[in-house]
Amino acid sequence: MKERFVTETLHKPKGDFDIKLRPNRFADFVGQNKVKERLELSVQAAKTRGDVLAHVMLSGPPGLGKTTLANILAEAMGVNIRVTSGPIIDKPADLAGLLTSLERGDVLFIDEIHRLQKAVEEYLYAAMEDFVIDIMIDQGPNARSVRLNLPAFTLIGATTRSGLLSAPLRSRFGLTNRLDYYDAAELQAIVERSARILNVDIDKQGSFEIAKRSRGTPRIANNLLRWVRDYAQVKADNTITRDIADKALAMLNVDEHGLDEMDKRILETIIERFSGGPVGIGSLAVSVGEEADTIEEVYEPYLIQEGYVKRTSQGRVATQLCYEKFGKKKGPGQPELL
């Protein structure tokens, strides 16, 4: 249960807390400067022409600001936004209901768009390109297709796995942007902004300590800030310093490199149970008691980026840095990766 608590704390949005800290203007959005510059230019051009914004695809790991950018785009265009996700839209009729409720220029935001049903995705093609949708009326011999005209709208799709998008769907987006992990300075600015909104006193060293343990992800930074705020409120007169942040995050089992308990379990399992690898993702998932998809999408990207794990055709392999992290030596029979 402890590992699950850590996972929820680091990686899950916190509802109203998450919405409260979410910026609603480009000026308040920290990081992703190239993406932000392209989107701002597109908004300015569309507004100058009196046109709707082109369809936008946002990809990248979870927690980097895809939903936030979708809301900022709608706010900048002065239009409404309808939010849904790919797994929720089960059949074309659900999509038709969403599309026919839009007004000109409105934004339809579909999170995890790569998980749309194939039949639903094909309905999107004509809607995105020609702003029309065909619906079937009646059944059997009396069945007939009726074409409905839709107001010009903007579809914003978000995905954590852009490789799963079909080519026909991907080609219909006018703007495709990938969000990358943040550096510590950017995350520190986000932590300090969030602390101001929450009326929490925090010094530079305290905000940097939280930022450097946030795995390059604003959502994790805000969730860690929430925990450190609670700790400081109870044990430190509601003031966050470097020492207080360090004690609070140690209590949460988040180390100085941002590794939580599940990260360490994954790395130790590769070293101890599988002699450093290679090990398949299925075997690794069973050994640590976590879903394979969760390891691939949530934990593995950061571990690979930081150089603790290498992904090979045979499976996952612990690197020399991983052995040094746990004070262990690589056995003589274990492979060296080029």
Steps between C-alpha positions, in 0.01 A plus 500: 500500500789737568626476142155574365482809722825630360386435144172683554679791667754553225314427182129566550335843466319618810174635360423850627858539622635435152247735336573778748869503408444471126593821309241638256725734299810446289679760714456284810600172333860415587723298266442340157606829344515385138161331519351801674642738240352297212159480665492872582583583139226269372245661733600850392481409132159331535355795692636747245328310218183450702548127444492197731820354635645204310473156661780446753672182616688505833714199586739410777523329839222554755500807722684742270210737427304369202161559661615837632608612152164392356320719751738789436436475124124514552538797734729681255252446216209609721299182436351216702675169556345154530722246672482123458736205458546223248389204716173674596376533140373147439301544178454749215173626651694629803734694273209633294339636817817685592558644155143622443507686833796716396477858377727661242858518621443281807772260614441128540780356713547123489753368748668164430376530143702193395248287694202593281305210354573448131140567397496823700831611358374459142206729579751766595662510156216678320420709806856634521550552127160608364306576822229249415384177659288218361251333732284196438123524553283191551615145440468226243326583166401846626851599605636813337794730549449866580783751472512772763700817461710592801623843604872549443671383817848422633592150611784481750626148553735397779691174513773340703567248223510677166630186328158338546324771298392390153652683204162630368418658837847644555504662156183700570660706776633833380735543797687216668700578813696278737545605862829406666607468861576822689835598648544579870495879452165488319353270764627730773309789342187282489539400865543863607194609301292218650623588849383860452156379394483271805627777733794288612829656607790335315859607447716449190679196642172338598341550158811369325508190722143417394572584135805277463306199637201550270619280210474789253120505537288797620218276623740313725654829617159630605408172670827499692443863596161403638657232717783727620246774577305260723821389671611861557157596630516232768871500589661824379272800558382491137841602361682287242880501506746261341526300822123476540455398136769234538338353813152506347608329177707245691183412689335446160793275391602737219879523486727783384477380138120486497482121518205369698452160658370335182793633295741347748308173505519479119874566497578264787288227341696524174830480691420237760239270347610517137877553544486840338294388202399477230146443628173530311244757606244230579731317741606827659139610550408174673806520726427853625122462511420778255330511160734479201339805336552704817869409512544589133309829511561634850825364644719381216534826301659680795724206592626478142544876470705511820715209382401233753350258246558417134233350278632235260341254262544229765352705784592754768857513629638682804783744421820563693336810652222280635753274672678801648169639623450193722866449583525173310751362252415348166575128486771373263252310286262791444496660155638842418280703267651708225 
